[in-house]
Structure formats: C-alpha cells, structure tokens
mmCIF file of C-alpha atoms (C1' of nucleotides) in Angstrom:
data_model
loop_
_atom_site.group_PDB
_atom_site.id
_atom_site.type_symbol
_atom_site.label_atom_id
_atom_site.label_comp_id
_atom_site.label_asym_id
_atom_site.label_seq_id
_atom_site.Cartn_x
_atom_site.Cartn_y
_atom_site.Cartn_z
ATOM 1 C CA MET A 1 0.171 0.127 0.211
ATOM 2 C CA ILE A 2 2.620 2.501 1.012
ATOM 3 C CA ASP A 3 6.551 2.116 0.908
ATOM 4 C CA GLY A 4 9.293 3.597 2.917
ATOM 5 C CA LEU A 5 9.602 6.758 0.964
ATOM 6 C CA ASP A 6 5.830 7.422 1.425
ATOM 7 C CA GLY A 7 6.247 6.705 5.072
ATOM 8 C CA ARG A 8 9.078 9.212 5.143
ATOM 9 C CA VAL A 9 7.086 11.626 3.290
ATOM 10 C CA ILE A 10 4.160 11.634 5.740
ATOM 11 C CA GLU A 11 6.425 11.649 8.817
ATOM 12 C CA LEU A 12 8.168 14.873 7.295
ATOM 13 C CA PHE A 13 4.916 16.588 6.706
ATOM 14 C CA THR A 14 3.531 15.445 9.794
ATOM 15 C CA ALA A 15 6.474 17.015 11.613
ATOM 16 C CA GLU A 16 6.881 20.185 9.788
ATOM 17 C CA PRO A 17 3.647 20.716 7.695
ATOM 18 C CA ARG A 18 4.769 24.116 6.443
ATOM 19 C CA ILE A 19 7.829 23.166 4.797
ATOM 20 C CA GLY A 20 6.413 22.647 1.179
ATOM 21 C CA VAL A 21 7.326 20.311 -1.393
ATOM 22 C CA LEU A 22 10.562 21.818 -2.376
ATOM 23 C CA GLU A 23 12.127 21.912 1.017
ATOM 24 C CA ALA A 24 10.773 18.292 1.647
ATOM 25 C CA SER A 25 12.244 17.055 -1.506
ATOM 26 C CA ARG A 26 15.696 18.640 -0.273
ATOM 27 C CA ARG A 27 15.408 17.196 3.113
ATOM 28 C CA LEU A 28 14.590 13.545 1.696
ATOM 29 C CA GLY A 29 17.031 13.654 -0.832
ATOM 30 C CA VAL A 30 14.877 13.078 -3.800
ATOM 31 C CA ALA A 31 13.723 15.392 -6.633
ATOM 32 C CA ARG A 32 10.861 17.529 -6.067
ATOM 33 C CA GLY A 33 8.645 15.836 -8.515
ATOM 34 C CA THR A 34 8.975 12.745 -6.790
ATOM 35 C CA VAL A 35 7.591 14.213 -3.637
ATOM 36 C CA GLN A 36 4.906 15.852 -5.476
ATOM 37 C CA ALA A 37 3.955 12.413 -7.164
ATOM 38 C CA ARG A 38 3.987 10.838 -3.925
ATOM 39 C CA LEU A 39 1.604 13.214 -2.262
ATOM 40 C CA ASP A 40 -0.667 13.235 -5.288
ATOM 41 C CA ARG A 41 -0.794 9.396 -5.126
ATOM 42 C CA LEU A 42 -1.509 9.354 -1.333
ATOM 43 C CA ALA A 43 -4.081 11.957 -1.736
ATOM 44 C CA ARG A 44 -5.800 10.050 -4.409
ATOM 45 C CA GLN A 45 -5.468 6.761 -2.531
ATOM 46 C CA GLY A 46 -7.170 8.655 0.436
ATOM 47 C CA VAL A 47 -4.287 7.906 2.890
ATOM 48 C CA ILE A 48 -3.901 11.610 3.142
ATOM 49 C CA ARG A 49 -7.409 12.924 3.808
ATOM 50 C CA GLY A 50 -6.561 16.438 3.917
ATOM 51 C CA TYR A 51 -4.383 19.223 5.404
ATOM 52 C CA GLY A 52 -7.091 21.176 7.307
ATOM 53 C CA PRO A 53 -6.214 23.049 10.415
ATOM 54 C CA GLU A 54 -6.462 20.927 13.597
ATOM 55 C CA ILE A 55 -8.686 22.561 16.244
ATOM 56 C CA ASP A 56 -7.944 22.302 19.944
ATOM 57 C CA PRO A 57 -11.274 22.308 21.766
ATOM 58 C CA ALA A 58 -9.612 23.018 24.866
ATOM 59 C CA ALA A 59 -8.157 26.263 23.502
ATOM 60 C CA LEU A 60 -11.656 27.214 22.626
ATOM 61 C CA GLY A 61 -12.644 26.739 26.121
ATOM 62 C CA TYR A 62 -13.878 23.169 25.862
ATOM 63 C CA GLY A 63 -11.637 21.588 28.333
ATOM 64 C CA VAL A 64 -13.552 18.640 29.408
ATOM 65 C CA THR A 65 -13.884 15.619 27.217
ATOM 66 C CA ALA A 66 -16.060 12.649 27.897
ATOM 67 C CA PHE A 67 -17.171 9.353 26.231
ATOM 68 C CA VAL A 68 -21.026 8.630 26.462
ATOM 69 C CA THR A 69 -22.387 5.288 25.608
ATOM 70 C CA LEU A 70 -25.999 5.510 24.606
ATOM 71 C CA GLN A 71 -28.777 3.016 24.774
ATOM 72 C CA ILE A 72 -31.016 3.437 21.549
ATOM 73 C CA ARG A 73 -34.716 2.711 21.606
ATOM 74 C CA GLN A 74 -35.085 0.161 19.001
ATOM 75 C CA ALA A 75 -38.168 1.301 17.276
ATOM 76 C CA GLY A 76 -37.367 4.146 14.692
ATOM 77 C CA GLY A 77 -33.506 3.108 14.299
ATOM 78 C CA HIS A 78 -30.549 4.819 14.589
ATOM 79 C CA ASP A 79 -30.540 7.488 11.980
ATOM 80 C CA PRO A 80 -32.935 9.810 13.523
ATOM 81 C CA VAL A 81 -31.019 9.737 16.595
ATOM 82 C CA VAL A 82 -27.647 10.389 14.635
ATOM 83 C CA ALA A 83 -29.358 13.403 12.789
ATOM 84 C CA ARG A 84 -30.577 14.963 16.253
ATOM 85 C CA LEU A 85 -27.044 14.221 17.698
ATOM 86 C CA ALA A 86 -25.266 15.755 14.836
ATOM 87 C CA ARG A 87 -27.000 18.991 15.529
ATOM 88 C CA VAL A 88 -25.186 19.246 19.176
ATOM 89 C CA PRO A 89 -21.912 21.078 18.463
ATOM 90 C CA GLU A 90 -20.575 19.326 21.616
ATOM 91 C CA VAL A 91 -20.896 16.088 20.014
ATOM 92 C CA ILE A 92 -17.311 15.617 18.265
ATOM 93 C CA GLU A 93 -17.688 12.167 17.042
ATOM 94 C CA LEU A 94 -20.314 9.205 17.023
ATOM 95 C CA HIS A 95 -19.970 5.516 16.339
ATOM 96 C CA THR A 96 -22.293 2.861 16.189
ATOM 97 C CA ILE A 97 -20.833 0.044 18.166
ATOM 98 C CA THR A 98 -21.317 -3.587 18.844
ATOM 99 C CA GLY A 99 -24.126 -4.657 21.442
ATOM 100 C CA GLY A 100 -27.694 -4.009 21.476
ATOM 101 C CA GLY A 101 -28.197 -1.328 19.246
ATOM 102 C CA ASP A 102 -25.700 1.228 21.128
ATOM 103 C CA MET A 103 -23.766 4.039 20.139
ATOM 104 C CA LEU A 104 -20.632 5.692 21.533
ATOM 105 C CA CYS A 105 -20.087 9.468 21.419
ATOM 106 C CA ARG A 106 -17.288 11.795 22.126
ATOM 107 C CA ILE A 107 -18.350 15.073 23.726
ATOM 108 C CA VAL A 108 -16.750 18.123 25.054
ATOM 109 C CA ALA A 109 -17.879 20.791 27.462
ATOM 110 C CA ARG A 110 -16.460 23.759 29.076
ATOM 111 C CA ASN A 111 -16.198 22.270 32.701
ATOM 112 C CA ASN A 112 -18.033 19.797 34.870
ATOM 113 C CA GLN A 113 -21.132 21.677 35.094
ATOM 114 C CA ASP A 114 -21.447 22.337 31.511
ATOM 115 C CA LEU A 115 -20.870 18.690 30.775
ATOM 116 C CA GLN A 116 -23.867 17.994 32.812
ATOM 117 C CA ARG A 117 -25.835 20.271 30.535
ATOM 118 C CA VAL A 118 -24.469 18.582 27.518
ATOM 119 C CA ILE A 119 -25.299 15.148 28.779
ATOM 120 C CA ASP A 120 -28.745 16.372 29.509
ATOM 121 C CA VAL A 121 -29.090 17.692 25.886
ATOM 122 C CA ILE A 122 -28.114 14.282 24.645
ATOM 123 C CA VAL A 123 -30.288 12.143 26.871
ATOM 124 C CA ASP A 124 -33.259 14.495 25.783
ATOM 125 C CA VAL A 125 -32.726 13.586 22.369
ATOM 126 C CA GLN A 126 -35.752 11.431 21.099
ATOM 127 C CA GLY A 127 -34.925 7.743 20.920
ATOM 128 C CA VAL A 128 -32.018 7.925 23.382
ATOM 129 C CA GLU A 129 -33.096 5.634 26.359
ATOM 130 C CA ARG A 130 -30.046 5.818 28.628
ATOM 131 C CA ALA A 131 -26.754 7.376 28.552
ATOM 132 C CA SER A 132 -23.721 6.406 30.746
ATOM 133 C CA SER A 133 -20.516 8.575 30.493
ATOM 134 C CA VAL A 134 -16.952 8.477 31.427
ATOM 135 C CA ILE A 135 -14.924 11.528 31.676
ATOM 136 C CA SER A 136 -11.540 11.668 30.357
ATOM 137 C CA LEU A 137 -9.208 12.698 33.126
ATOM 138 C CA ALA A 138 -5.911 13.012 31.010
ATOM 139 C CA THR A 139 -5.048 12.306 27.486
ATOM 140 C CA GLN A 140 -2.292 10.038 27.473
ATOM 141 C CA ILE A 141 -1.760 9.513 24.052
ATOM 142 C CA PRO A 142 -3.303 12.116 21.791
ATOM 143 C CA HIS A 143 -4.760 10.989 18.469
ATOM 144 C CA ARG A 144 -1.870 9.715 16.470
ATOM 145 C CA THR A 145 -1.217 7.833 13.169
ATOM 146 C CA LEU A 146 2.359 8.116 12.764
ATOM 147 C CA PRO A 147 3.339 4.809 14.272
ATOM 148 C CA LEU A 148 0.762 3.054 12.149
ATOM 149 C CA VAL A 149 2.165 4.785 9.020
ATOM 150 C CA ARG A 150 5.680 3.390 10.060
ATOM 151 C CA ALA A 151 4.203 -0.077 10.701
ATOM 152 C CA ALA A 152 2.534 -0.053 7.212
ATOM 153 C CA ALA A 153 5.572 1.468 5.456
ATOM 154 C CA GLY A 154 7.683 -0.964 7.099
ATOM 155 C CA ASP A 155 6.049 -4.159 6.243
ATOM 156 C CA GLY A 156 6.354 -4.575 2.386
ATOM 157 C CA ASP A 157 2.766 -3.506 2.644
ATOM 158 C CA MET B 1 -11.949 33.733 22.742
ATOM 159 C CA ILE B 2 -12.526 33.839 19.117
ATOM 160 C CA ASP B 3 -14.779 36.051 17.204
ATOM 161 C CA GLY B 4 -16.934 35.715 13.895
ATOM 162 C CA LEU B 5 -14.061 36.513 11.614
ATOM 163 C CA ASP B 6 -11.840 33.976 13.333
ATOM 164 C CA GLY B 7 -14.720 31.347 12.927
ATOM 165 C CA ARG B 8 -14.987 32.343 9.229
ATOM 166 C CA VAL B 9 -11.351 31.933 8.686
ATOM 167 C CA ILE B 10 -11.276 28.597 10.260
ATOM 168 C CA GLU B 11 -14.293 27.487 8.490
ATOM 169 C CA LEU B 12 -12.685 28.537 5.059
ATOM 170 C CA PHE B 13 -9.484 26.763 5.956
ATOM 171 C CA THR B 14 -11.016 23.658 7.031
ATOM 172 C CA ALA B 15 -13.126 23.384 3.701
ATOM 173 C CA GLU B 16 -10.363 24.311 1.395
ATOM 174 C CA PRO B 17 -6.987 23.899 3.179
ATOM 175 C CA ARG B 18 -4.811 24.562 0.193
ATOM 176 C CA ILE B 19 -6.275 28.013 -0.617
ATOM 177 C CA GLY B 20 -3.508 30.174 0.857
ATOM 178 C CA VAL B 21 -3.888 33.370 2.635
ATOM 179 C CA LEU B 22 -4.217 35.692 -0.343
ATOM 180 C CA GLU B 23 -7.039 33.749 -1.836
ATOM 181 C CA ALA B 24 -8.849 33.367 1.632
ATOM 182 C CA SER B 25 -8.718 36.995 1.968
ATOM 183 C CA ARG B 26 -10.246 37.701 -1.309
ATOM 184 C CA ARG B 27 -13.127 35.121 -0.335
ATOM 185 C CA LEU B 28 -13.685 36.597 3.088
ATOM 186 C CA GLY B 29 -13.273 40.118 1.787
ATOM 187 C CA VAL B 30 -10.563 41.382 4.151
ATOM 188 C CA ALA B 31 -7.156 42.447 3.576
ATOM 189 C CA ARG B 32 -4.385 39.727 3.440
ATOM 190 C CA GLY B 33 -2.784 41.116 6.465
ATOM 191 C CA THR B 34 -5.911 40.448 8.486
ATOM 192 C CA VAL B 35 -6.128 36.873 7.759
ATOM 193 C CA GLN B 36 -2.406 36.415 8.293
ATOM 194 C CA ALA B 37 -2.842 38.281 11.678
ATOM 195 C CA ARG B 38 -5.707 36.058 12.555
ATOM 196 C CA LEU B 39 -4.160 32.772 11.675
ATOM 197 C CA ASP B 40 -0.948 33.908 13.739
ATOM 198 C CA ARG B 41 -2.975 34.615 16.526
ATOM 199 C CA LEU B 42 -5.027 31.390 16.291
ATOM 200 C CA ALA B 43 -1.923 29.400 16.358
ATOM 201 C CA ARG B 44 -0.327 31.549 19.095
ATOM 202 C CA GLN B 45 -3.398 30.832 21.287
ATOM 203 C CA GLY B 46 -3.261 27.035 20.380
ATOM 204 C CA VAL B 47 -6.535 27.159 18.868
ATOM 205 C CA ILE B 48 -5.038 25.900 15.509
ATOM 206 C CA ARG B 49 -2.685 23.170 16.671
ATOM 207 C CA GLY B 50 -1.184 22.564 13.185
ATOM 208 C CA TYR B 51 -1.743 21.737 9.672
ATOM 209 C CA GLY B 52 -0.527 18.218 9.448
ATOM 210 C CA PRO B 53 -1.804 15.740 6.836
ATOM 211 C CA GLU B 54 -4.908 13.702 8.165
ATOM 212 C CA ILE B 55 -3.994 10.050 7.783
ATOM 213 C CA ASP B 56 -6.974 7.602 7.140
ATOM 214 C CA PRO B 57 -5.980 4.266 8.940
ATOM 215 C CA ALA B 58 -8.685 2.718 6.803
ATOM 216 C CA ALA B 59 -6.806 3.529 3.582
ATOM 217 C CA LEU B 60 -3.592 2.145 5.130
ATOM 218 C CA GLY B 61 -5.402 -1.086 5.727
ATOM 219 C CA TYR B 62 -6.713 -0.811 9.151
ATOM 220 C CA GLY B 63 -10.269 -0.856 8.542
ATOM 221 C CA VAL B 64 -11.422 -1.940 11.857
ATOM 222 C CA THR B 65 -11.691 0.633 14.790
ATOM 223 C CA ALA B 66 -12.460 -0.660 18.360
ATOM 224 C CA PHE B 67 -12.694 1.167 22.004
ATOM 225 C CA VAL B 68 -11.132 -0.671 24.688
ATOM 226 C CA THR B 69 -11.603 -0.051 28.372
ATOM 227 C CA LEU B 70 -8.702 -1.271 30.400
ATOM 228 C CA GLN B 71 -8.563 -2.242 34.082
ATOM 229 C CA ILE B 72 -5.225 -1.435 35.432
ATOM 230 C CA ARG B 73 -3.411 -2.983 38.285
ATOM 231 C CA GLN B 74 -3.298 -0.489 41.128
ATOM 232 C CA ALA B 75 0.421 -1.253 42.049
ATOM 233 C CA GLY B 76 2.998 0.571 39.804
ATOM 234 C CA GLY B 77 0.499 3.131 38.466
ATOM 235 C CA HIS B 78 -0.636 4.071 35.013
ATOM 236 C CA ASP B 79 2.756 5.624 33.747
ATOM 237 C CA PRO B 80 4.446 2.222 32.921
ATOM 238 C CA VAL B 81 1.365 0.938 31.354
ATOM 239 C CA VAL B 82 1.160 4.137 29.216
ATOM 240 C CA ALA B 83 4.761 3.818 28.061
ATOM 241 C CA ARG B 84 4.129 0.115 26.883
ATOM 242 C CA LEU B 85 0.903 0.919 25.270
ATOM 243 C CA ALA B 86 2.413 3.723 23.430
ATOM 244 C CA ARG B 87 4.938 1.188 21.815
ATOM 245 C CA VAL B 88 1.900 -0.195 20.226
ATOM 246 C CA PRO B 89 1.289 1.271 16.760
ATOM 247 C CA GLU B 90 -2.412 0.360 16.610
ATOM 248 C CA VAL B 91 -2.930 2.163 19.890
ATOM 249 C CA ILE B 92 -4.279 5.473 18.251
ATOM 250 C CA GLU B 93 -5.354 7.204 21.409
ATOM 251 C CA LEU B 94 -5.386 6.764 25.119
ATOM 252 C CA HIS B 95 -7.253 8.444 28.083
ATOM 253 C CA THR B 96 -7.344 8.088 31.600
ATOM 254 C CA ILE B 97 -10.910 7.986 32.524
ATOM 255 C CA THR B 98 -13.040 8.102 35.860
ATOM 256 C CA GLY B 99 -13.835 4.991 37.557
ATOM 257 C CA GLY B 100 -11.341 2.819 39.541
ATOM 258 C CA GLY B 101 -8.040 3.420 37.815
ATOM 259 C CA ASP B 102 -9.196 2.678 34.321
ATOM 260 C CA MET B 103 -8.335 3.553 30.844
ATOM 261 C CA LEU B 104 -9.950 3.941 27.445
ATOM 262 C CA CYS B 105 -8.057 3.587 24.326
ATOM 263 C CA ARG B 106 -9.067 3.520 20.680
ATOM 264 C CA ILE B 107 -7.324 0.993 18.779
ATOM 265 C CA VAL B 108 -7.431 0.052 14.827
ATOM 266 C CA ALA B 109 -6.826 -3.403 13.193
ATOM 267 C CA ARG B 110 -6.914 -4.612 9.682
ATOM 268 C CA ASN B 111 -9.632 -6.912 10.336
ATOM 269 C CA ASN B 112 -11.464 -8.626 13.140
ATOM 270 C CA GLN B 113 -8.912 -11.408 13.219
ATOM 271 C CA ASP B 114 -6.204 -8.691 13.537
ATOM 272 C CA LEU B 115 -8.162 -7.170 16.106
ATOM 273 C CA GLN B 116 -8.084 -10.270 18.095
ATOM 274 C CA ARG B 117 -4.231 -10.190 17.863
ATOM 275 C CA VAL B 118 -3.973 -6.328 18.912
ATOM 276 C CA ILE B 119 -6.146 -7.208 21.788
ATOM 277 C CA ASP B 120 -3.965 -9.956 22.958
ATOM 278 C CA VAL B 121 -0.851 -7.443 22.687
ATOM 279 C CA ILE B 122 -2.790 -4.950 24.886
ATOM 280 C CA VAL B 123 -3.991 -7.457 27.593
ATOM 281 C CA ASP B 124 -0.327 -8.926 27.600
ATOM 282 C CA VAL B 125 0.702 -5.443 28.728
ATOM 283 C CA GLN B 126 2.252 -5.647 32.046
ATOM 284 C CA GLY B 127 -0.269 -4.038 34.452
ATOM 285 C CA VAL B 128 -3.101 -4.412 32.384
ATOM 286 C CA GLU B 129 -5.676 -6.654 34.465
ATOM 287 C CA ARG B 130 -8.644 -6.807 32.118
ATOM 288 C CA ALA B 131 -9.734 -5.262 28.761
ATOM 289 C CA SER B 132 -13.295 -4.998 27.620
ATOM 290 C CA SER B 133 -13.781 -3.860 23.892
ATOM 291 C CA VAL B 134 -16.371 -2.634 21.756
ATOM 292 C CA ILE B 135 -16.081 -2.542 17.997
ATOM 293 C CA SER B 136 -16.926 0.519 15.941
ATOM 294 C CA LEU B 137 -19.566 -0.719 13.497
ATOM 295 C CA ALA B 138 -19.768 2.603 11.646
ATOM 296 C CA THR B 139 -18.710 6.100 12.282
ATOM 297 C CA GLN B 140 -21.767 8.168 12.072
ATOM 298 C CA ILE B 141 -20.007 11.521 12.757
ATOM 299 C CA PRO B 142 -16.286 11.525 11.930
ATOM 300 C CA HIS B 143 -14.156 13.507 14.419
ATOM 301 C CA ARG B 144 -15.285 17.246 13.943
ATOM 302 C CA THR B 145 -14.749 20.583 15.509
ATOM 303 C CA LEU B 146 -16.272 22.968 13.118
ATOM 304 C CA PRO B 147 -19.778 23.171 14.923
ATOM 305 C CA LEU B 148 -17.719 23.919 17.953
ATOM 306 C CA VAL B 149 -15.985 26.691 16.400
ATOM 307 C CA ARG B 150 -19.245 28.031 15.073
ATOM 308 C CA ALA B 151 -20.599 27.786 18.790
ATOM 309 C CA ALA B 152 -17.612 29.536 20.172
ATOM 310 C CA ALA B 153 -17.540 32.175 17.512
ATOM 311 C CA GLY B 154 -21.372 32.726 17.761
ATOM 312 C CA ASP B 155 -21.252 33.461 21.370
ATOM 313 C CA GLY B 156 -19.433 36.662 22.246
ATOM 314 C CA ASP B 157 -16.806 34.301 23.326
ATOM 315 C "C1'" DC C 1 17.902 -10.296 -26.089
ATOM 316 C "C1'" DA C 2 15.152 -6.234 -27.777
ATOM 317 C "C1'" DG C 3 11.607 -3.356 -26.719
ATOM 318 C "C1'" DA C 4 8.414 -1.258 -23.630
ATOM 319 C "C1'" DT C 5 7.128 0.692 -19.347
ATOM 320 C "C1'" DC C 6 7.378 2.893 -15.067
ATOM 321 C "C1'" DG C 7 9.393 5.724 -11.522
ATOM 322 C "C1'" DC C 8 12.902 8.885 -10.474
ATOM 323 C "C1'" DT C 9 16.121 12.693 -11.780
ATOM 324 C "C1'" DG C 10 17.506 17.246 -12.627
ATOM 325 C "C1'" DG C 11 16.564 21.273 -15.104
ATOM 326 C "C1'" DA C 12 13.607 24.783 -17.142
ATOM 327 C "C1'" DC C 13 9.929 28.554 -17.152
ATOM 328 C "C1'" DA C 14 6.111 31.597 -16.247
ATOM 329 C "C1'" DC C 15 3.179 32.797 -12.669
ATOM 330 C "C1'" DC C 16 1.875 33.765 -8.114
ATOM 331 C "C1'" DT C 17 2.092 33.695 -3.000
ATOM 332 C "C1'" DT C 18 4.442 34.708 1.086
ATOM 333 C "C1'" DG C 19 6.939 37.604 4.543
ATOM 334 C "C1'" DT C 20 7.412 41.972 5.568
ATOM 335 C "C1'" DA C 21 6.831 46.735 5.927
ATOM 336 C "C1'" DC C 22 4.495 51.157 6.316
ATOM 337 C "C1'" DA C 23 1.298 55.005 6.006
ATOM 338 C "C1'" DG C 24 -3.717 56.054 6.441
ATOM 339 C "C1'" DT C 25 -8.346 55.337 8.564
ATOM 340 C "C1'" DC C 26 -11.697 54.317 11.881
ATOM 341 C "C1'" DA C 27 -13.721 52.985 16.230
ATOM 342 C "C1'" DG C 28 -13.567 52.507 20.895
ATOM 343 C "C1'" DA C 29 -11.158 53.691 25.584
ATOM 344 C "C1'" DC C 30 -9.310 57.105 28.796
ATOM 345 C "C1'" DG D 1 -9.215 65.569 22.274
ATOM 346 C "C1'" DT D 2 -5.952 61.893 21.870
ATOM 347 C "C1'" DC D 3 -4.281 57.511 22.188
ATOM 348 C "C1'" DT D 4 -4.222 52.574 21.141
ATOM 349 C "C1'" DG D 5 -5.401 48.978 18.508
ATOM 350 C "C1'" DA D 6 -7.062 46.538 14.421
ATOM 351 C "C1'" DC D 7 -7.898 46.833 9.493
ATOM 352 C "C1'" DT D 8 -6.802 48.400 4.824
ATOM 353 C "C1'" DG D 9 -4.083 48.839 0.709
ATOM 354 C "C1'" DT D 10 0.128 49.134 -1.295
ATOM 355 C "C1'" DA D 11 4.671 47.821 -2.384
ATOM 356 C "C1'" DC D 12 8.937 44.892 -2.780
ATOM 357 C "C1'" DA D 13 12.108 41.089 -2.662
ATOM 358 C "C1'" DA D 14 12.553 36.173 -2.321
ATOM 359 C "C1'" DG D 15 11.082 31.963 -3.242
ATOM 360 C "C1'" DG D 16 7.653 28.113 -4.028
ATOM 361 C "C1'" DT D 17 4.457 25.964 -7.257
ATOM 362 C "C1'" DG D 18 2.514 23.991 -11.280
ATOM 363 C "C1'" DT D 19 4.004 22.069 -15.346
ATOM 364 C "C1'" DC D 20 6.662 20.091 -18.819
ATOM 365 C "C1'" DC D 21 10.571 17.645 -20.631
ATOM 366 C "C1'" DA D 22 14.675 14.635 -21.746
ATOM 367 C "C1'" DG D 23 17.414 11.157 -19.863
ATOM 368 C "C1'" DC D 24 18.376 7.040 -17.098
ATOM 369 C "C1'" DG D 25 18.021 2.783 -14.705
ATOM 370 C "C1'" DA D 26 15.195 -1.167 -13.257
ATOM 371 C "C1'" DT D 27 11.709 -4.412 -14.242
ATOM 372 C "C1'" DC D 28 8.497 -6.916 -17.158
ATOM 373 C "C1'" DT D 29 7.192 -9.271 -21.710
ATOM 374 C "C1'" DG D 30 7.411 -11.560 -26.037
#
DNA sequence: CAGATCGCTGGACACCTTGTACAGTCAGAC
DNA sequence: GTCTGACTGTACAAGGTGTCCAGCGATCTG
C-alpha cells in the first residue's frame, strides 16, 4: 500500500507541515517531482485525507472531554438519533458500536457543570433511552497515526 | 476567545486547506494582512494546533476501529502501562478515565482477526488486568470541530 | 535479447504567493 | 481631544508552485 519513501514523506509533513514540497524534497534527498507525485498518489488513494487546520477544543474553552455510551430505543432505528445528535455542536464524534443497538459518542464541554448540561441535551434527544458517561481525566496518548504509518511502510505493505 | 471572523477563517481553511492566505482574504473580503494576523493569533493561542496531513487508517489497511476499556493493576500506577501501550502502533489514542483506575483506548486493526491479535497484545501488557472492547461498526459522525468553532464564534466568546 | 513501461532525476519556465513593512483610516477607551 | 489597536491597501524582494520535458536505470514481456 505505501512504501518507505511514502512513510518518510508523511512523517516529514506531519512533523513540519509548512515546509512545502521543495524543501521536503531537499530534506528527503529526492527530486521535487517525486515528492509531488507521492503526495498526489497518497491523496488519490485516500491515505492523506486533507490538510485542514487541527482545532484544539480546549483552547476554545472546551476543556472537558467525555465518552458517552448510548442506549437507543429500537423503534425508529439509529438514523433519526444520529441526525439529532449531529445538531449538537459538543458531539465531536459518534460511532455505532457492537452490543444491543448502542452508540458511543465523544463529547466536550466547558467544565464539569457544562458537561452536565451537554449530557442532559443528549439524553433528551428522542430515541435515546439511557446514557452512561466516562470523563477523560487526561489524554495519555493524543490521537496519532504516525506509528501506524511506520508500521504500514515497514512491512512490504 | 474567538470572534466571527476567526470562525469564518477556520471554516474556510477547513473546507479548502490549500487556498492560501491571499485567496482566503479575497473570499472573506478582508485584507491579506488581517487573515495572516488572525491565523498567527489562532496558532499562538493554540486554537489551531497545526496543519499536519490527516491520515486515514482505513486507507492504510486498518479498517477496524475499536474502543477498549482497560482495568489497570493498582500497584505501579499508570505511567508504565502508558509507556508500554505507546509502543503499540495500533493504539491510536489513550485516555485516563473516571472510575477505579481505568483507561480507555482507541485501537485499529486490519480486520476482526487482526483485532484479536491487537487486543491480545494489549492484554499482555504488564499492568493491564482486564480489557473489554467494543467494536465500531460505523462512524456516524467523524471527528469534527467545526460546529464547536461556530458555537464559540457565535457567542461573544 | 530487444522493446516497452515505469518511476525517479534534474533542469527549465512563467506565474503567483509569501513575508514583511509602512502609511492611512476608523472605532472605542481614557 | 488623543491614544491605542485593528484593519486596509500598497509595495517589494525572495522563493515556491505547477507544469513540462529529456534522460536514465530497473523491471517486465514476448
């Protein structure tokens, strides 16, 4: 899927996103066209999804993260619930998970009191039967993909 | 914290990360220097953490995502466990959560069989007593922060 | 083996963006 | 009234980007 050079390209752009293709080619010791071709291919394959700015909710004042497991009422299915949860800005991520029609969502709030409000909003969503939440006390490993890239690039994968 | 223009800047760069400051200023109807100043400030405040390429694990062959709740043995504390889990490339994220010394981690695997292997690796980590996992069947809302940005920009926040 | 294909190299070109600076304008604060 | 801060519009040098092309070595194929 990706080779060693792909891995190094991704690694370099992850470490220093602003360097540009030309500087990257110098650092990697390959021609500029090569780096460009690799980036094009990686984007085409969907490996690189985009270069959007990463927003830190904490810096926006949303310092509390929690994971909420939802019990969904069977009747009506998931979709209406998803649509309603999508309208809650504090819902950062939402997954359907294994186990009796449940969902897992990641939410943020300004503080613990605000978290109560957000959870109430979610519980009030039509179709949600129960919600049980765990609060993230600390993020030991922030979202990362680099080791995965290295693993994928390392294997002849 | 951030105002309406900040919100529009973030929104625009999220939608089209490659446009550049000049084009952004044209679209937003403000001077280039203004956009530049806003971006600088947002980066300084930590709101914009960076512009690294977003990697899609699925495109790398890791199509399965799961959330694993870990029971940690009290003796020794979390840190050694964190250090060991950090060495597992499939561990994408790790949080300390509320409730008797537990942790929640997000992992990926190539398929369900591979997931078994990854979970075994995690359970084998010294200090991990038990692991219970839920598999993500579908991602209803992929990680997003835009609504939050809008909410923060909307309030006089 | 000859021929074709593919990816990489290294160079070239026009075009455009960036970084930076500066004077002018305007609104709000003191 | 005056000061401060933010935005505007402009300018300039420096450098990167998109694009194209010829050449080269490795690999595959008949």
